[in-house]
Amino acid sequence: MTDIIDELQWRGLLAQTTDLDALRKALADGPITLYCGFDPTAGSLHVGHLTQILTLARFQQAGHRPIALVGGGTGLIGDPKPNAERQLNSLETVRGWVDNLGGQLSAFLRFTPEGEQPEPTDAVLANNADWLGEINAIELLRDVGKHFSVNQMLARETVRSRLDGEGMSYTEFSYVLLQSYDYVQLYRRFGCTLQTGGSDQWGNITAGLDLVRRMDGNEPHGQAHGLTTNLLTKADGTKFGKTESGSVWLDPELTSPYAFYQFWFNADDRDVVRYLKTFSFRDRDEIEELERQTEERPQARAAQRVLAEDLTVLVHGEEECRKVKEASLALFGRADLSDLDARTLEAALAEVPRAEVDGPVDGLLVTDAFARSGLTPSKSAARRAIQEGGAYVNNVKVTDVEAVLRPEDVLQGRFVVLRKGKRNIGGLVLNG
């Protein structure tokens, strides 16, 4: 086992712990079992979940046993949002999402291979519907609710912010009881003594700890602990994990591997080292060397390239990462665009200036195509780009200001890739 606390502190992850000295001792005396919960509020996890997923993986690498808990029960209720009531999803929808999340989580942790004997650090995939679906209303109120003070529940930040507005339903108000009961059940079933989560979950985590102590006061499995990680923010003030097209999902059908790679490759120089510490498994020497390169030659984007490649391989695999890198080379004129499939082209053009076009484009002036896509502000600006030698259609330089698009310029039956200069990409996408 390695000192995981020192590792988390160096990576800037450690935010709060209930008793740091006691937790250090428990980890040193370990191995321990820990858990983190993931509610199925959508059909996929997104990059905002990666901090917690990879924290579980770091504990496993340090010699401890992680439990990835999917909230098949709590997902039917929903962790209260600070500003509005959650929409309740059907039982069938939540069950489908539980399966999706379970499959995604299985890719990041080491589970017992089929047919083999489990190792002490092999991960466990749990679903809180297994116990929340069994407890009845009387048991919940008598055995769990009895230990919660309404005064303390009303003092919770999320509750207070909602009560100052349109209020909160009893359903969401009671969420903390269910999540706290998860810790009790995992403590009893698996000897789990540590819950991790983002710092915004501190109130839920400490409520669970308190319930464990009240319901299992003699602590047969030892003292229970809580630990949170810092929430990521971006240097430019925008929300981490969001792009103009929305959340960055782990599901390749929702966020293509190309768009996923570009999200990390486009990281701000001010953020990239923090991202490497948070999301990569590179060691201190490697990250400090990449930090030095970023300071000395930021235009090379060495740290961003390593970050994008590491995360794309981790989430989508080496083959998809290879395809993405080839696509990036092709888009900027260093490989053949005709080798790219339709999904990659669509993903690439989704993040750049583009125009959707009804009907064929053959005969359309290239200057019109540039202006319609938004790659240039006007047709006259497109003419200047051509005259200055910086206009390309599918990586072929355009030299005639009266040039038009031809049928063979349409890739995969739908796409025309436009480029101005070395790095400004745009395009046309044909409908139908």
PDB file of N, CA, C and O in Angstrom, residues 299-324:
ATOM      1  N   GLN A 299       2.953  27.223 -27.040  1.00  0.00           N
ATOM      2  CA  GLN A 299       2.382  26.985 -28.362  1.00  0.00           C
ATOM      3  C   GLN A 299       2.480  25.520 -28.780  1.00  0.00           C
ATOM      4  O   GLN A 299       1.717  25.058 -29.633  1.00  0.00           O
ATOM      5  N   ALA A 300       3.388  24.766 -28.189  1.00  0.00           N
ATOM      6  CA  ALA A 300       3.530  23.345 -28.526  1.00  0.00           C
ATOM      7  C   ALA A 300       2.407  22.505 -27.946  1.00  0.00           C
ATOM      8  O   ALA A 300       2.141  21.403 -28.431  1.00  0.00           O
ATOM      9  N   ARG A 301       1.763  22.989 -26.912  1.00  0.00           N
ATOM     10  CA  ARG A 301       0.622  22.310 -26.260  1.00  0.00           C
ATOM     11  C   ARG A 301       0.953  20.857 -25.880  1.00  0.00           C
ATOM     12  O   ARG A 301       0.141  19.945 -26.035  1.00  0.00           O
ATOM     13  N   ALA A 302       2.166  20.662 -25.380  1.00  0.00           N
ATOM     14  CA  ALA A 302       2.605  19.306 -25.018  1.00  0.00           C
ATOM     15  C   ALA A 302       1.756  18.724 -23.900  1.00  0.00           C
ATOM     16  O   ALA A 302       1.363  17.547 -23.947  1.00  0.00           O
ATOM     17  N   ALA A 303       1.459  19.536 -22.882  1.00  0.00           N
ATOM     18  CA  ALA A 303       0.668  19.032 -21.761  1.00  0.00           C
ATOM     19  C   ALA A 303      -0.749  18.710 -22.205  1.00  0.00           C
ATOM     20  O   ALA A 303      -1.328  17.691 -21.792  1.00  0.00           O
ATOM     21  N   GLN A 304      -1.326  19.557 -23.039  1.00  0.00           N
ATOM     22  CA  GLN A 304      -2.684  19.304 -23.533  1.00  0.00           C
ATOM     23  C   GLN A 304      -2.744  18.029 -24.359  1.00  0.00           C
ATOM     24  O   GLN A 304      -3.701  17.256 -24.258  1.00  0.00           O
ATOM     25  N   ARG A 305      -1.712  17.800 -25.169  1.00  0.00           N
ATOM     26  CA  ARG A 305      -1.707  16.604 -26.007  1.00  0.00           C
ATOM     27  C   ARG A 305      -1.630  15.340 -25.146  1.00  0.00           C
ATOM     28  O   ARG A 305      -2.366  14.365 -25.385  1.00  0.00           O
ATOM     29  N   VAL A 306      -0.789  15.357 -24.127  1.00  0.00           N
ATOM     30  CA  VAL A 306      -0.681  14.200 -23.226  1.00  0.00           C
ATOM     31  C   VAL A 306      -2.000  13.988 -22.477  1.00  0.00           C
ATOM     32  O   VAL A 306      -2.485  12.858 -22.354  1.00  0.00           O
ATOM     33  N   LEU A 307      -2.577  15.073 -21.984  1.00  0.00           N
ATOM     34  CA  LEU A 307      -3.847  14.979 -21.271  1.00  0.00           C
ATOM     35  C   LEU A 307      -4.931  14.388 -22.161  1.00  0.00           C
ATOM     36  O   LEU A 307      -5.651  13.459 -21.753  1.00  0.00           O
ATOM     37  N   ALA A 308      -5.054  14.910 -23.386  1.00  0.00           N
ATOM     38  CA  ALA A 308      -6.096  14.436 -24.297  1.00  0.00           C
ATOM     39  C   ALA A 308      -5.891  12.965 -24.661  1.00  0.00           C
ATOM     40  O   ALA A 308      -6.853  12.184 -24.690  1.00  0.00           O
ATOM     41  N   GLU A 309      -4.654  12.587 -24.926  1.00  0.00           N
ATOM     42  CA  GLU A 309      -4.390  11.194 -25.292  1.00  0.00           C
ATOM     43  C   GLU A 309      -4.644  10.257 -24.115  1.00  0.00           C
ATOM     44  O   GLU A 309      -5.284   9.208 -24.267  1.00  0.00           O
ATOM     45  N   ASP A 310      -4.167  10.615 -22.930  1.00  0.00           N
ATOM     46  CA  ASP A 310      -4.354   9.754 -21.754  1.00  0.00           C
ATOM     47  C   ASP A 310      -5.832   9.544 -21.454  1.00  0.00           C
ATOM     48  O   ASP A 310      -6.275   8.420 -21.183  1.00  0.00           O
ATOM     49  N   LEU A 311      -6.607  10.615 -21.480  1.00  0.00           N
ATOM     50  CA  LEU A 311      -8.018  10.505 -21.123  1.00  0.00           C
ATOM     51  C   LEU A 311      -8.825   9.803 -22.203  1.00  0.00           C
ATOM     52  O   LEU A 311      -9.752   9.037 -21.907  1.00  0.00           O
ATOM     53  N   THR A 312      -8.490  10.028 -23.469  1.00  0.00           N
ATOM     54  CA  THR A 312      -9.211   9.362 -24.553  1.00  0.00           C
ATOM     55  C   THR A 312      -8.934   7.864 -24.540  1.00  0.00           C
ATOM     56  O   THR A 312      -9.853   7.050 -24.730  1.00  0.00           O
ATOM     57  N   VAL A 313      -7.695   7.482 -24.284  1.00  0.00           N
ATOM     58  CA  VAL A 313      -7.377   6.052 -24.163  1.00  0.00           C
ATOM     59  C   VAL A 313      -8.100   5.453 -22.964  1.00  0.00           C
ATOM     60  O   VAL A 313      -8.677   4.364 -23.043  1.00  0.00           O
ATOM     61  N   LEU A 314      -8.094   6.163 -21.850  1.00  0.00           N
ATOM     62  CA  LEU A 314      -8.725   5.656 -20.637  1.00  0.00           C
ATOM     63  C   LEU A 314     -10.219   5.424 -20.834  1.00  0.00           C
ATOM     64  O   LEU A 314     -10.756   4.394 -20.416  1.00  0.00           O
ATOM     65  N   VAL A 315     -10.899   6.364 -21.487  1.00  0.00           N
ATOM     66  CA  VAL A 315     -12.357   6.294 -21.614  1.00  0.00           C
ATOM     67  C   VAL A 315     -12.795   5.516 -22.854  1.00  0.00           C
ATOM     68  O   VAL A 315     -13.754   4.741 -22.802  1.00  0.00           O
ATOM     69  N   HIS A 316     -12.079   5.687 -23.977  1.00  0.00           N
ATOM     70  CA  HIS A 316     -12.553   5.120 -25.244  1.00  0.00           C
ATOM     71  C   HIS A 316     -11.640   4.053 -25.830  1.00  0.00           C
ATOM     72  O   HIS A 316     -12.025   3.391 -26.802  1.00  0.00           O
ATOM     73  N   GLY A 317     -10.435   3.887 -25.281  1.00  0.00           N
ATOM     74  CA  GLY A 317      -9.548   2.851 -25.767  1.00  0.00           C
ATOM     75  C   GLY A 317      -8.518   3.369 -26.758  1.00  0.00           C
ATOM     76  O   GLY A 317      -8.657   4.440 -27.342  1.00  0.00           O
ATOM     77  N   GLU A 318      -7.460   2.590 -26.960  1.00  0.00           N
ATOM     78  CA  GLU A 318      -6.336   3.008 -27.800  1.00  0.00           C
ATOM     79  C   GLU A 318      -6.735   3.147 -29.261  1.00  0.00           C
ATOM     80  O   GLU A 318      -6.267   4.058 -29.953  1.00  0.00           O
ATOM     81  N   GLU A 319      -7.598   2.260 -29.765  1.00  0.00           N
ATOM     82  CA  GLU A 319      -7.966   2.315 -31.174  1.00  0.00           C
ATOM     83  C   GLU A 319      -8.735   3.591 -31.501  1.00  0.00           C
ATOM     84  O   GLU A 319      -8.470   4.252 -32.515  1.00  0.00           O
ATOM     85  N   GLU A 320      -9.691   3.966 -30.634  1.00  0.00           N
ATOM     86  CA  GLU A 320     -10.431   5.197 -30.866  1.00  0.00           C
ATOM     87  C   GLU A 320      -9.512   6.415 -30.759  1.00  0.00           C
ATOM     88  O   GLU A 320      -9.656   7.378 -31.509  1.00  0.00           O
ATOM     89  N   CYS A 321      -8.575   6.370 -29.828  1.00  0.00           N
ATOM     90  CA  CYS A 321      -7.629   7.483 -29.702  1.00  0.00           C
ATOM     91  C   CYS A 321      -6.793   7.607 -30.966  1.00  0.00           C
ATOM     92  O   CYS A 321      -6.543   8.725 -31.453  1.00  0.00           O
ATOM     93  N   ARG A 322      -6.388   6.490 -31.539  1.00  0.00           N
ATOM     94  CA  ARG A 322      -5.613   6.525 -32.785  1.00  0.00           C
ATOM     95  C   ARG A 322      -6.422   7.173 -33.906  1.00  0.00           C
ATOM     96  O   ARG A 322      -5.916   8.020 -34.656  1.00  0.00           O
ATOM     97  N   LYS A 323      -7.700   6.802 -34.008  1.00  0.00           N
ATOM     98  CA  LYS A 323      -8.560   7.371 -35.050  1.00  0.00           C
ATOM     99  C   LYS A 323      -8.722   8.879 -34.865  1.00  0.00           C
ATOM    100  O   LYS A 323      -8.724   9.644 -35.832  1.00  0.00           O
ATOM    101  N   VAL A 324      -8.870   9.287 -33.616  1.00  0.00           N
ATOM    102  CA  VAL A 324      -9.048  10.706 -33.323  1.00  0.00           C
ATOM    103  C   VAL A 324      -7.808  11.497 -33.726  1.00  0.00           C
ATOM    104  O   VAL A 324      -7.899  12.577 -34.321  1.00  0.00           O
TER     105      VAL A 324
END
